[in-house]
Tab-separated table of C-alpha atoms in Angstrom:
chain	number	residue	atom	x	y	z
C	129	GLU	CA	224.066	259.547	222.803
C	130	VAL	CA	222.898	258.177	226.143
C	131	GLN	CA	225.115	255.488	227.584
C	132	LEU	CA	224.936	253.514	230.808
C	133	GLN	CA	227.953	251.295	231.291
C	134	ALA	CA	227.589	248.709	234.058
C	135	SER	CA	230.659	246.895	235.319
C	136	GLY	CA	232.076	245.131	238.332
C	137	GLY	CA	230.303	241.801	238.235
C	138	GLY	CA	232.076	238.543	238.785
C	139	LEU	CA	232.225	235.273	240.685
C	140	VAL	CA	232.342	235.420	244.458
C	141	GLN	CA	231.812	232.986	247.294
C	142	ALA	CA	228.839	233.270	249.604
C	143	GLY	CA	229.494	235.914	252.219
C	144	GLY	CA	231.728	237.862	249.878
C	145	SER	CA	231.419	241.344	248.412
C	146	LEU	CA	231.360	243.044	245.052
C	147	ARG	CA	230.994	246.648	243.937
C	148	LEU	CA	229.106	247.375	240.758
C	149	SER	CA	229.544	250.628	238.851
C	150	CYS	CA	227.194	252.354	236.430
C	151	ALA	CA	228.902	255.084	234.421
C	152	ALA	CA	226.438	257.441	232.746
C	153	SER	CA	226.856	259.846	229.859
C	154	GLY	CA	224.731	261.708	227.331
C	155	PHE	CA	222.185	263.210	229.738
C	156	THR	CA	221.989	265.600	232.688
C	157	PHE	CA	222.881	263.221	235.491
C	158	ALA	CA	221.447	265.375	238.277
C	159	ASP	CA	217.949	265.272	236.739
C	160	TYR	CA	217.635	261.512	236.909
C	161	ALA	CA	216.938	258.607	239.191
C	162	ILE	CA	219.381	255.741	238.722
C	163	GLY	CA	218.282	252.240	239.536
C	164	TRP	CA	219.768	248.792	239.743
C	165	PHE	CA	217.649	245.871	238.618
C	166	ARG	CA	218.502	242.202	238.362
C	167	GLN	CA	217.239	239.152	236.581
C	168	ALA	CA	218.057	235.606	237.519
C	169	PRO	CA	217.412	232.664	235.171
C	170	GLY	CA	213.761	231.725	235.265
C	171	LYS	CA	212.838	234.600	237.546
C	172	GLU	CA	211.091	237.912	237.160
C	173	HIS	CA	212.983	241.120	236.650
C	174	GLU	CA	213.504	242.620	240.139
C	175	GLY	CA	214.201	246.147	241.279
C	176	VAL	CA	217.145	246.120	243.677
C	177	SER	CA	217.946	249.705	244.581
C	178	CYS	CA	217.408	253.274	243.469
C	179	ILE	CA	219.053	256.631	244.089
C	180	ILE	CA	217.568	260.024	243.317
C	181	ILE	CA	220.590	261.980	242.187
C	182	ASN	CA	219.454	265.499	243.046
C	183	ASP	CA	218.854	264.760	246.727
C	184	SER	CA	220.654	261.419	247.208
C	185	SER	CA	217.525	259.672	248.479
C	186	THR	CA	217.991	255.929	248.353
C	187	TYR	CA	215.654	252.963	248.238
C	188	TYR	CA	216.211	249.227	248.571
C	189	ALA	CA	214.335	246.029	247.968
C	190	GLY	CA	213.639	244.159	251.172
C	191	SER	CA	215.795	241.256	250.031
C	192	VAL	CA	218.943	243.397	249.922
C	193	LYS	CA	218.297	245.998	252.597
C	194	GLY	CA	221.135	246.078	255.096
C	195	ARG	CA	223.502	244.261	252.736
C	196	PHE	CA	223.623	246.510	249.659
C	197	THR	CA	224.463	250.210	249.561
C	198	ILE	CA	223.828	252.487	246.593
C	199	SER	CA	225.769	255.711	246.187
C	200	SER	CA	226.696	258.211	243.517
C	201	ASP	CA	229.742	260.215	242.555
C	202	ASN	CA	228.161	263.141	240.753
C	203	ALA	CA	231.509	264.481	239.575
C	204	LYS	CA	232.037	261.213	237.699
C	205	ASN	CA	228.381	260.654	236.696
C	206	THR	CA	228.689	257.225	238.246
C	207	VAL	CA	226.464	255.225	240.568
C	208	TYR	CA	227.829	252.387	242.671
C	209	LEU	CA	226.182	249.376	244.248
C	210	GLU	CA	228.216	247.973	247.107
C	211	MET	CA	227.054	244.422	247.723
C	212	ASN	CA	228.060	242.687	250.933
C	213	SER	CA	227.151	239.344	252.499
C	214	LEU	CA	226.323	238.007	249.069
C	215	GLN	CA	224.238	234.869	248.903
C	216	PRO	CA	223.631	232.394	246.067
C	217	GLU	CA	220.170	233.870	245.603
C	218	ASP	CA	221.815	237.154	244.609
C	219	THR	CA	223.113	235.447	241.467
C	220	ALA	CA	221.704	237.341	238.489
C	221	VAL	CA	222.497	239.695	235.673
C	222	TYR	CA	222.489	243.191	237.146
C	223	TYR	CA	221.415	246.164	235.046
C	224	CYS	CA	221.416	249.872	235.719
C	225	SER	CA	218.740	252.197	234.444
C	226	ALA	CA	218.136	255.921	234.316
C	227	ASP	CA	214.749	257.614	234.569
C	228	TYR	CA	214.047	261.321	234.331
C	229	GLY	CA	212.670	262.553	237.626
C	230	ILE	CA	212.396	260.970	241.027
C	231	TYR	CA	211.279	257.407	240.375
C	232	CYS	CA	213.240	254.370	239.234
C	233	ARG	CA	210.757	252.853	236.839
C	234	GLY	CA	213.061	251.353	234.223
C	235	TYR	CA	211.284	253.279	231.462
C	236	ASP	CA	213.870	255.599	229.964
C	237	TYR	CA	217.381	254.228	229.544
C	238	TRP	CA	219.097	250.924	230.209
C	239	GLY	CA	222.676	249.773	230.288
C	240	GLN	CA	223.984	246.361	229.375
C	241	GLY	CA	224.047	243.882	232.229
C	242	THR	CA	226.887	242.619	234.347
C	243	GLN	CA	226.822	239.052	235.639
C	244	VAL	CA	227.057	238.400	239.355
C	245	THR	CA	227.519	234.778	240.382
C	246	VAL	CA	227.634	233.766	244.039
C	247	SER	CA	228.802	230.258	244.785
C	248	SER	CA	227.762	228.381	247.913
């Protein structure tokens, strides 16, 4: 059974930091691209960051580039999203996804979300 378990959300003040984790199981981790998406109330679903596990290539949305860092611990089948300099506009439910191959498309598997709330 495929599982993606997102955790690490919470309430933080503007300028603060959080680290999200996405623990994966039930598939060959190295064959996948793992992505973080977010959805704020009343807003479109937004791709935040992506990591290609087999070569550690990373990609970021322009709105988070320079503030967020995605990484993976392949021994633990876990992807992290380090979020620094958080702003109120980063408030959203954050989801991780897994796609077979080298693109984070949000087509294959999804985890449950974790709420991130940034207060001003």
